[in-house]
Tab-separated table of C-alpha atoms in Angstrom:
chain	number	residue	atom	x	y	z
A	1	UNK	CA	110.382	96.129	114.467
A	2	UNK	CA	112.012	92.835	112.927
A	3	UNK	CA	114.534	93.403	110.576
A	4	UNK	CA	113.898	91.408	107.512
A	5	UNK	CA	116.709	92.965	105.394
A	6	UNK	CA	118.511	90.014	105.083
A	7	UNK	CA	116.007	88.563	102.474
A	8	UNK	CA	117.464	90.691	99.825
A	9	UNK	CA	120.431	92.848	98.635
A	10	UNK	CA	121.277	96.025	99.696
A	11	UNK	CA	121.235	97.630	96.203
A	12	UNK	CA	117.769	95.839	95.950
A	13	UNK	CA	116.813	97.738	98.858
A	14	UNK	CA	117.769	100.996	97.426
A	15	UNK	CA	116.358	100.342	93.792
A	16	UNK	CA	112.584	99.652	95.380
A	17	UNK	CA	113.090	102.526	96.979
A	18	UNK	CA	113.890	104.906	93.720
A	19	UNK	CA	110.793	102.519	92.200
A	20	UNK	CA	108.729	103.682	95.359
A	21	UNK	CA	109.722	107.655	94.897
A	22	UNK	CA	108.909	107.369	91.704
A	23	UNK	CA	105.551	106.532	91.966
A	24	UNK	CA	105.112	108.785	94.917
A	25	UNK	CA	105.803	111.634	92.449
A	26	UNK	CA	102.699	110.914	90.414
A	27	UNK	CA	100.621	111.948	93.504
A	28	UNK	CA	102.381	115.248	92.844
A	29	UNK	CA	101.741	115.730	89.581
A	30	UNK	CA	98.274	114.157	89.464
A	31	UNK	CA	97.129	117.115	91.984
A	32	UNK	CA	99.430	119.706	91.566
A	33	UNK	CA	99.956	119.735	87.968
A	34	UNK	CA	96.402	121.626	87.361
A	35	UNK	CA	97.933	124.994	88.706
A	36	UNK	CA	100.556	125.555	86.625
A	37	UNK	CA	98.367	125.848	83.473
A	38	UNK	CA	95.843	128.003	85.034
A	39	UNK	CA	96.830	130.700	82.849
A	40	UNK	CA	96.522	128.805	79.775
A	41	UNK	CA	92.994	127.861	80.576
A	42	UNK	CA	92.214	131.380	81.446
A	43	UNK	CA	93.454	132.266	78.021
A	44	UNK	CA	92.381	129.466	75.471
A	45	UNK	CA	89.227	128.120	77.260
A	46	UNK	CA	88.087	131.614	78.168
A	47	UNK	CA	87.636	130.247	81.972
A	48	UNK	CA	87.410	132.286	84.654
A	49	UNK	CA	90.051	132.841	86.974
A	50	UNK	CA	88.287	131.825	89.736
A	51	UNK	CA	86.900	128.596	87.671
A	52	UNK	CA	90.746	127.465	87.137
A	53	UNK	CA	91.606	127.909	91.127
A	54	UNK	CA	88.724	125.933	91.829
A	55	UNK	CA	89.860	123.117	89.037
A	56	UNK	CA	93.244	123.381	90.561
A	57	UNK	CA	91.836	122.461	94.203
A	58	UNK	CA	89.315	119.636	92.989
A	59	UNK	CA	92.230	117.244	92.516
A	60	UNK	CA	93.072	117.417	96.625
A	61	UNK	CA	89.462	117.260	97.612
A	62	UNK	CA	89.610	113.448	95.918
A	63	UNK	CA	93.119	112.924	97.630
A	64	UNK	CA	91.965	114.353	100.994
A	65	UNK	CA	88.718	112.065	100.952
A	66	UNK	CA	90.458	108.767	99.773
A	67	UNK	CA	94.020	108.889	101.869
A	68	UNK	CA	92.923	107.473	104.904
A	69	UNK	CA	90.654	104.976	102.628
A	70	UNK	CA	93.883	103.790	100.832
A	71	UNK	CA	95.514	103.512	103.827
A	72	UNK	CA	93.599	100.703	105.674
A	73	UNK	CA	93.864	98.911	102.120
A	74	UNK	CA	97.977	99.090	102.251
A	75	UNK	CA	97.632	97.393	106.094
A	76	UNK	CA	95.267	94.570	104.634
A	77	UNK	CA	96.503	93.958	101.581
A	78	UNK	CA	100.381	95.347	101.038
A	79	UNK	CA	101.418	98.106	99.341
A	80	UNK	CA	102.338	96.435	96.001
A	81	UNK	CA	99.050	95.491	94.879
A	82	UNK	CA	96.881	98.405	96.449
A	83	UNK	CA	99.930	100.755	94.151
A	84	UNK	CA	99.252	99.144	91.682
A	85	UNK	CA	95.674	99.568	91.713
A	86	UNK	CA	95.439	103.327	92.730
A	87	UNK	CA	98.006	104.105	90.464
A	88	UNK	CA	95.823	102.579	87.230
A	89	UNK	CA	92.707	105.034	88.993
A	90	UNK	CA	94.871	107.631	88.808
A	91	UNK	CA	96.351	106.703	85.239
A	92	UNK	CA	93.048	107.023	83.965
A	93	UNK	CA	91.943	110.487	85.775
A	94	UNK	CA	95.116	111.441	83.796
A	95	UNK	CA	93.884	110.042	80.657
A	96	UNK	CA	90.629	111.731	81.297
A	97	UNK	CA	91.952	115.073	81.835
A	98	UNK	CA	94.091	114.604	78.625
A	99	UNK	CA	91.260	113.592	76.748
A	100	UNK	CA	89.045	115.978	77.929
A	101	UNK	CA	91.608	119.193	76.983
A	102	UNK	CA	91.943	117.390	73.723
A	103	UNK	CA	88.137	117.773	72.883
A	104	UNK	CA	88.012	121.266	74.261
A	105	UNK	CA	86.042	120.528	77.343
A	106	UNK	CA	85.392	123.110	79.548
A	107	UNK	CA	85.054	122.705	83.662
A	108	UNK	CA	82.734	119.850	83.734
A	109	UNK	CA	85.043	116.835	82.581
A	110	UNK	CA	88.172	118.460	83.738
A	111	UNK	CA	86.930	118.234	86.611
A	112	UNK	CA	85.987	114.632	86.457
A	113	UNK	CA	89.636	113.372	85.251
A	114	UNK	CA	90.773	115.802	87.976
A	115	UNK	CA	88.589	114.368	90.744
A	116	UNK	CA	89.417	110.556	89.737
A	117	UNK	CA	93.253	111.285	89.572
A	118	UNK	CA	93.119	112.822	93.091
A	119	UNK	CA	90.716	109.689	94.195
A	120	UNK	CA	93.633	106.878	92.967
A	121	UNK	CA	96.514	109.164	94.614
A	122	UNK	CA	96.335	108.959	97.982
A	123	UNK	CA	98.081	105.335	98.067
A	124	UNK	CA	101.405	106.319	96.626
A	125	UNK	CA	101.452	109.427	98.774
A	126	UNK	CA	100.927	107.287	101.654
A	127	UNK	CA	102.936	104.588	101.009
A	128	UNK	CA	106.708	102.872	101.469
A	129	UNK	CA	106.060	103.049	105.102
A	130	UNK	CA	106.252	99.129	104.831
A	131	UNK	CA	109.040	99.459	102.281
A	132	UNK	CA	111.201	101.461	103.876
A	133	UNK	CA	111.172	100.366	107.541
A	134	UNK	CA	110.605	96.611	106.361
A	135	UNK	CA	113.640	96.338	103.980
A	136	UNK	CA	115.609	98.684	105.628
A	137	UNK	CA	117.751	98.138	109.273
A	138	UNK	CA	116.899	100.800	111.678
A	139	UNK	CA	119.972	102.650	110.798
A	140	UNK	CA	119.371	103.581	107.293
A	141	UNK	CA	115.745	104.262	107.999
A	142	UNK	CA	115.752	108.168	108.262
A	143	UNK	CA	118.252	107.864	104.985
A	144	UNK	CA	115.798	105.861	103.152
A	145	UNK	CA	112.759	107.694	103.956
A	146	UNK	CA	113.891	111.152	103.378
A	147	UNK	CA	115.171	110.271	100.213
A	148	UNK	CA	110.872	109.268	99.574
A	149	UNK	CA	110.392	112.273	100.631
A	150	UNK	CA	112.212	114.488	97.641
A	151	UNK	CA	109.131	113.233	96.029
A	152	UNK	CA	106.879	116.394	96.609
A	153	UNK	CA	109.230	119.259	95.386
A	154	UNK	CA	110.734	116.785	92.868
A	155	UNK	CA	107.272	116.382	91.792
A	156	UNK	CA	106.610	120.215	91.770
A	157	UNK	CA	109.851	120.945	90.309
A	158	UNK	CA	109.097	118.640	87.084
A	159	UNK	CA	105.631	120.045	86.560
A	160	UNK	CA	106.988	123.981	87.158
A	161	UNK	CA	109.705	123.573	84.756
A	162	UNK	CA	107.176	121.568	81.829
A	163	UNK	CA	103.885	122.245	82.032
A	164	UNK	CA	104.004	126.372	81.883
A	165	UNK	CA	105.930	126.235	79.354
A	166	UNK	CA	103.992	123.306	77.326
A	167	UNK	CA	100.542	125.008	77.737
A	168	UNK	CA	101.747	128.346	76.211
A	169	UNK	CA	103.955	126.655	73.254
A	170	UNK	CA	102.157	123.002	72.026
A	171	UNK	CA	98.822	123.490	74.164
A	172	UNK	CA	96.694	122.228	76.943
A	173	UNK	CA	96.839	118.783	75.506
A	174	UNK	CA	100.743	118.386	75.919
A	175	UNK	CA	101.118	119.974	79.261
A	176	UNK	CA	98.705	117.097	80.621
A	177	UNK	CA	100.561	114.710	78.937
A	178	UNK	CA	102.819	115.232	82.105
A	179	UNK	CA	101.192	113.903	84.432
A	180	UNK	CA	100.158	110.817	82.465
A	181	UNK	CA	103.514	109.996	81.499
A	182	UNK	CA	105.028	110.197	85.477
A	183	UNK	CA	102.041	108.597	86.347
A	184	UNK	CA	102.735	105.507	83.731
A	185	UNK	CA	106.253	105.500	84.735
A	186	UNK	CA	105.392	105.015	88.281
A	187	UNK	CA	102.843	102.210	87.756
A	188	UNK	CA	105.871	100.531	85.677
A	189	UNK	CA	108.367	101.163	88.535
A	190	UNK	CA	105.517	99.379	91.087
A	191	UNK	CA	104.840	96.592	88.765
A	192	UNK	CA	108.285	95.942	88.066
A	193	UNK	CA	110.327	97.027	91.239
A	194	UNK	CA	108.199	96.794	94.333
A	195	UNK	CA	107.884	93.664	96.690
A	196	UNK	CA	106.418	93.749	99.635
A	197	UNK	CA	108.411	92.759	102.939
A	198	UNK	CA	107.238	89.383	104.237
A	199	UNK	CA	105.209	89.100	107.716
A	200	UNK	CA	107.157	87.511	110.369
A	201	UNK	CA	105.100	84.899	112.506
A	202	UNK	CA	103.874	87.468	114.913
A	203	UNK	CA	102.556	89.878	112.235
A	204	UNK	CA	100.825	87.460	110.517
A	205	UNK	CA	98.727	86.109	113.274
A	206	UNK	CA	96.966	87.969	115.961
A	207	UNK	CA	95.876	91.088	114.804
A	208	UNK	CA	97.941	93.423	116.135
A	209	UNK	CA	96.875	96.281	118.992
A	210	UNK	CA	95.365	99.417	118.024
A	211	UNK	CA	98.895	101.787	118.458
A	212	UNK	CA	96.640	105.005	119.325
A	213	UNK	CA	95.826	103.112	122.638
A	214	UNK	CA	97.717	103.471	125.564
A	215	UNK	CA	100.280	105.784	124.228
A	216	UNK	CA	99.830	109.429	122.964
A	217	UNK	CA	103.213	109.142	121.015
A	218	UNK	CA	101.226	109.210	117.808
A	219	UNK	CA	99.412	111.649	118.242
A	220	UNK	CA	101.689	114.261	119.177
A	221	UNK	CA	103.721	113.344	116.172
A	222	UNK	CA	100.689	114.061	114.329
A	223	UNK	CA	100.338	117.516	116.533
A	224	UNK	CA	103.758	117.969	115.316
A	225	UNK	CA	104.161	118.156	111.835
A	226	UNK	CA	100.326	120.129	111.374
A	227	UNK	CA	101.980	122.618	113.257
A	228	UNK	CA	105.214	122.328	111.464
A	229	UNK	CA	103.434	122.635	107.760
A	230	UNK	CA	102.069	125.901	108.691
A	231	UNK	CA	104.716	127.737	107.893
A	232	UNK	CA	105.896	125.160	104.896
A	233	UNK	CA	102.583	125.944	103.428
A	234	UNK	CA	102.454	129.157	103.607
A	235	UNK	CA	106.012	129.640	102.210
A	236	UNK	CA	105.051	127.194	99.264
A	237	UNK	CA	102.014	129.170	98.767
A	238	UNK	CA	102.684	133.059	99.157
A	239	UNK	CA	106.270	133.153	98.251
A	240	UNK	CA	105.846	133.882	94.645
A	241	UNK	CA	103.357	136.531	95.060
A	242	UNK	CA	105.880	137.838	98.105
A	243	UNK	CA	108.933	138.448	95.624
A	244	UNK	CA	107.028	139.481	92.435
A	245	UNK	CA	104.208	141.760	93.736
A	246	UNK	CA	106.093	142.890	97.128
A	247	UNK	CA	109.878	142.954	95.984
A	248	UNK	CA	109.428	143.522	92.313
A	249	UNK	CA	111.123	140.529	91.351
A	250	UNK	CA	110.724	139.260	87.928
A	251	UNK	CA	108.424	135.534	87.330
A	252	UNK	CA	111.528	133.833	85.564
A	253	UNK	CA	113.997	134.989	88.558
A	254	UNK	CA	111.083	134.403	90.564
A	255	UNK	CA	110.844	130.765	89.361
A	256	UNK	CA	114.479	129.790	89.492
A	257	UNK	CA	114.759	131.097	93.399
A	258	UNK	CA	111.952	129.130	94.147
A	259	UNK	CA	113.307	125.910	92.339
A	260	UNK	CA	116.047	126.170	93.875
A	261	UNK	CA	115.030	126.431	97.362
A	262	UNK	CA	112.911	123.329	96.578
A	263	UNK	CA	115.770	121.611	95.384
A	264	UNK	CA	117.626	122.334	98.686
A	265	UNK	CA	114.468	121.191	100.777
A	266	UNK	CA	114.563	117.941	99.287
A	267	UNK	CA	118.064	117.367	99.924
A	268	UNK	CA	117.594	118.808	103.328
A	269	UNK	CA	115.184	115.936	104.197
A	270	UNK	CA	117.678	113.396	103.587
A	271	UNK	CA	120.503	115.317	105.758
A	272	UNK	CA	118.009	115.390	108.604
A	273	UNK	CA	116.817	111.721	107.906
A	274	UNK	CA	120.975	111.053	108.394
A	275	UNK	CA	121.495	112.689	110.976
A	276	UNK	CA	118.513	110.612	112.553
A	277	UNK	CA	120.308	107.747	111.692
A	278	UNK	CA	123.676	108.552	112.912
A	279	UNK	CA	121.758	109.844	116.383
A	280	UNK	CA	119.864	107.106	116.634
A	281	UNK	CA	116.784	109.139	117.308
A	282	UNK	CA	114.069	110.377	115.269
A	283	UNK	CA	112.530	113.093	117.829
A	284	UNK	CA	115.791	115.039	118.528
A	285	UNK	CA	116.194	115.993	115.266
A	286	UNK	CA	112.508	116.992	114.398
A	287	UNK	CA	112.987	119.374	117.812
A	288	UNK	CA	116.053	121.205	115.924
A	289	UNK	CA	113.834	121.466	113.225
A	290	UNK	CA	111.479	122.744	114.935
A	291	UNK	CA	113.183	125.572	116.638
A	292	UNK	CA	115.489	126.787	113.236
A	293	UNK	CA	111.583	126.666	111.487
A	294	UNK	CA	110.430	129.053	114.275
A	295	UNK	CA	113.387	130.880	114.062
A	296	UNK	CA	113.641	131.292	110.378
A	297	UNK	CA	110.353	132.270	110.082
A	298	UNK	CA	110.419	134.881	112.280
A	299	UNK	CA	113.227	136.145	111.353
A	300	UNK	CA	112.016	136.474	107.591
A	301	UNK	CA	109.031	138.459	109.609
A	302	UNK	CA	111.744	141.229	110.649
A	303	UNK	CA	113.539	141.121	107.319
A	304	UNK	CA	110.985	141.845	105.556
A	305	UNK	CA	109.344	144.340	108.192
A	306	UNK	CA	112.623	146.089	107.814
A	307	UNK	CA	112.884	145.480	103.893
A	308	UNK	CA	116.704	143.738	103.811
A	309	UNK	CA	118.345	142.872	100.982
A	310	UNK	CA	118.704	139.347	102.937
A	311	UNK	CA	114.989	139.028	102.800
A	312	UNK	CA	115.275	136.281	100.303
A	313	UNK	CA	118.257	134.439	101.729
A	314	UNK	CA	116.098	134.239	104.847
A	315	UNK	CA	113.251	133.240	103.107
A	316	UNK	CA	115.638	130.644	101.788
A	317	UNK	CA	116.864	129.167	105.112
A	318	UNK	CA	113.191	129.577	106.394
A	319	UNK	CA	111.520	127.030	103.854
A	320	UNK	CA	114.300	124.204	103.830
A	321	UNK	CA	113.974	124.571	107.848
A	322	UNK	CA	110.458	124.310	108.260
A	323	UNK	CA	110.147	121.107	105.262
A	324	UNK	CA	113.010	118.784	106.799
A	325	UNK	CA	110.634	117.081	109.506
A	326	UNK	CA	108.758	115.227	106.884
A	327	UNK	CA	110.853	112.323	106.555
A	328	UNK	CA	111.918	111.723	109.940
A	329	UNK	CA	107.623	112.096	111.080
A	330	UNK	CA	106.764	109.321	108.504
A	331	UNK	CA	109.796	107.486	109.409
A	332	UNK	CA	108.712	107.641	113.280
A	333	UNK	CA	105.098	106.423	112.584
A	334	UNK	CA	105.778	103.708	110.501
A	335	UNK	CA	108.210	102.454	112.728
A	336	UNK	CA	106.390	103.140	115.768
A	337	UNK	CA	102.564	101.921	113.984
A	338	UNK	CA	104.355	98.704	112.621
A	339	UNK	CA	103.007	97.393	109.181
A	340	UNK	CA	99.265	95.887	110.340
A	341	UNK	CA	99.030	99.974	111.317
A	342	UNK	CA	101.273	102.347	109.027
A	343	UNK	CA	98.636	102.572	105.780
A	344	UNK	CA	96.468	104.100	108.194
A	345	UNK	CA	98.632	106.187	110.561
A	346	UNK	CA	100.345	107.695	107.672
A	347	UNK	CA	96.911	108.438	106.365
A	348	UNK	CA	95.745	110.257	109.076
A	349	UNK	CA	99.144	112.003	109.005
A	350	UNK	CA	98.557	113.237	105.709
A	351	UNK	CA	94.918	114.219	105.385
A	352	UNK	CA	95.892	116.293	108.747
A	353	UNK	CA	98.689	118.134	107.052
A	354	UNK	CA	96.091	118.486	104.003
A	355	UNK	CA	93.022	119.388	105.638
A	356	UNK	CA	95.623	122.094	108.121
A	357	UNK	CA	96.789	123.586	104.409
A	358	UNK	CA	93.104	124.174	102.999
A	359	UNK	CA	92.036	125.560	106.144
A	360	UNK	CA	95.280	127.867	106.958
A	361	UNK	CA	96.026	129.245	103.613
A	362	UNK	CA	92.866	131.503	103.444
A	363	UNK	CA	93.093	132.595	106.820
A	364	UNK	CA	96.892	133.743	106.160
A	365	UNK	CA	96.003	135.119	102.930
A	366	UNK	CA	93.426	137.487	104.424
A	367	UNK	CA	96.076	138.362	107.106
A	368	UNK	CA	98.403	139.121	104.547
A	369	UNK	CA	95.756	141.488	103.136
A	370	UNK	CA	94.692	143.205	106.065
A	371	UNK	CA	98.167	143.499	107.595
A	372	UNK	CA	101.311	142.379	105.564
A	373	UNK	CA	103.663	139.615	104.712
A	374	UNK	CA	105.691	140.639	107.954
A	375	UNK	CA	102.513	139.924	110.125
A	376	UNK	CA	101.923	136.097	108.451
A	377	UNK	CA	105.141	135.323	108.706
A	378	UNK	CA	105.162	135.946	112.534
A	379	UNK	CA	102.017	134.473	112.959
A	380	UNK	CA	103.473	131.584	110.845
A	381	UNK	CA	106.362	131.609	113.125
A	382	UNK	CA	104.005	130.742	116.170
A	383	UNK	CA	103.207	127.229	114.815
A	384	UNK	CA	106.717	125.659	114.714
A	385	UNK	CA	106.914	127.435	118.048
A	386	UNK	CA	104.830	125.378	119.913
A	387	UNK	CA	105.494	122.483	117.946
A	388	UNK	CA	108.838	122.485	119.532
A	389	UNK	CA	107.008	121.651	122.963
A	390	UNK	CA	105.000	118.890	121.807
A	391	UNK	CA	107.870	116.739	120.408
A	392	UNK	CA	107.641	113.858	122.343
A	393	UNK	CA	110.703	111.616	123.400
A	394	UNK	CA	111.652	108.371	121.078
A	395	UNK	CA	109.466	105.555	121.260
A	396	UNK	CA	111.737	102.767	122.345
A	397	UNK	CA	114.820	101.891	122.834
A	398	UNK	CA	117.477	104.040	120.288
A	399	UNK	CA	118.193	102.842	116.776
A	400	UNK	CA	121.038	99.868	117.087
A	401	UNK	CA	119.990	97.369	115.356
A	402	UNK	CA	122.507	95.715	112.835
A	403	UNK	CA	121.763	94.882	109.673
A	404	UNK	CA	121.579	90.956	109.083
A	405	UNK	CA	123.560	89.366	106.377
């Protein structure tokens, strides 16, 4: 891809891309925020348990239906204005939801704020694939993009540690101020920080092949990280239940182990997006990945079959494993896609990963039922497994390029 970094400076490079995790997070907290005051709604609004997990899944229906949407609209028109427009959608689902816990609302217009935040999200959760490899040489690429991608467990981390504690002390009404105040930062960060990389003469004039034809590299990047989110999912998902129901843990001891692990999983996408960097490849390193996630996984499965103290530790080493590929995928297909086809590669990327999630967590929380945590955690361990088959070799020739001055 051309390198266009000479257009501005390097700290300019790294302050749009703060801007652009920034507004990533407000995907985050637009759809995830809704879980973490379950409890609170069961309580004050009288809802129903069941009610509250259904709000809490309405916000990645409007995601899941929209990403791909969004996508095509960050090819056509660039990813500053299309942010800036799914970001105000999703400022006002915000504002709805706020409005509507204000008021006392029950499931009805929850729901709608929820369903128009998740709508306007899918466009900062799919986007900087144009930032990053367009303002970025080759060799900071992995760098740059798995620093983008601390902006899922940042995201989670700032909602855990607020909104819990907001819905049981002020109310509902200040624990979804949250997510309208990330989300308003983010549209700031856009409207002030974000410039889209110029076209060079090629891009802008033909329209460029379709990059799904003729190659399978795509896909089986794709095939990759589905498999590879099987086990980050269910980690994500069933860990807290694992330690407090299973181990006796306590929730607060509970809740810093698991902030802390997501902590380390954000930092461990931007070693791996390094070490891309330094290797000039983006595959090799997603293959590593892939074998410590298989390996981690299953060897949580014996831990815990064999109840070890070093249960958690493994559990530990398990998540960061099977979450590092993130970076260094989105880097790959953006690279690989170029920016007439990134938007909607990275779209299909993501509504795979989502649509693999809402289908997989039910079936591994009935396995866990009928058989164990040891059981889903080796049938979790199967994914990453054969994912480490499918890795295909580096589009290309290997990451030299230098930056221009």
């Amino acid at each position: 891809m051309p390198d266009r970094t000479g257009d501005i400076s390097n700290g300019r490079a790294w302050t749009m891309l703060a801007c652009s995790l920034l507004a990533a997070m407000t995907t985050t907290c637009a759809t995830a925020g809704v879980a973490y005051v379950i409890p609170e709604l069961h309580r004050a609004q009288g809802m129903s348990l069941t009610a509250a997990a259904a709000l809490a899944a309405i916000p990645t229906i409007g995601l899941t239906l929209t990403i791909i949407a969004w996508g095509v609209a960050l090819d056509r028109f660039g990813e500053r204005r299309v942010l800036i427009v799914s970001l105000l959608v999703t400022l006002a689902g915000t504002v709805v939801t706020l409005v509507a816990a204000a008021a006392g609302a029950g499931f009805g217009p929850l729901a709608a704020g929820l369903l128009l935040g998740g709508l306007g999200a899918g466009a900062a959760n799919g986007a900087s694939g144009r930032i990053v490899v367009g303002w970025f040489p080759a060799r900071q690429r992995g760098t740059a993009m798995g620093i983008r991608q601390m902006a899922q467990p940042l995201g989670i981390a700032v909602c855990a540690l607020t909104m819990p504690v907001l819905a049981a002390g002020p109310g509902l009404v200040a624990a979804f101020a949250v997510p309208v105040a990330v989300t308003a930062l983010g549209l700031a960060a856009v409207v002030f920080g974000v410039i889209d990389p110029p076209l060079t003469r090629a891009e802008s004039g033909a329209p460029a092949p379709n990059p799904y034809r003729g190659a399978t590299f795509l896909q089986r990047v794709h095939a990759v990280s589905v498999l590879l989110v099987i086990p980050q999912s269910m980690l994500w998902t069933f860990v807290p239940a694992w330690l407090i129901v299973g181990h006796g843990w306590t929730p607060l001891s509970t809740g810093i182990l698991v902030t802390a692990t997501q902590v380390l999983g954000a930092a461990g996408r931007i070693v791996a997006g390094r070490i891309s960097d330094l290797w000039g490849s983006r595959m090799r390193p997603i293959r590593v990945i892939a074998v410590a996630a298989a390996a981690g996984t299953a060897a949580l499965a014996l831990a815990d079959w064999l109840d070890s103290p070093v249960a958690a530790a493994v559990m530990v080493f398990a998540t960061v494993s099977s979450v590092a590929d993130n970076g260094l995928a989105f880097t790959a297909i953006a690279e690989f896609a170029g920016p007439s086809w990134s938007g909607r590669a990275l779209g299909v990327q993501n509504t795979a990963q989502y649509v693999t999630t809402a289908a997989g967590t039910p079936v591994l929380g009935g396995l866990i039922q009928a058989a164990g945590y040891p059981a889903a955690f080796a049938a979790a361990a199967l994914a990453p497994l054969v994912a480490i088959w499918l890795v295909p070799h580096d589009a290309g020739p290997e990451l030299t390029e230098t930056r221009v001055h």
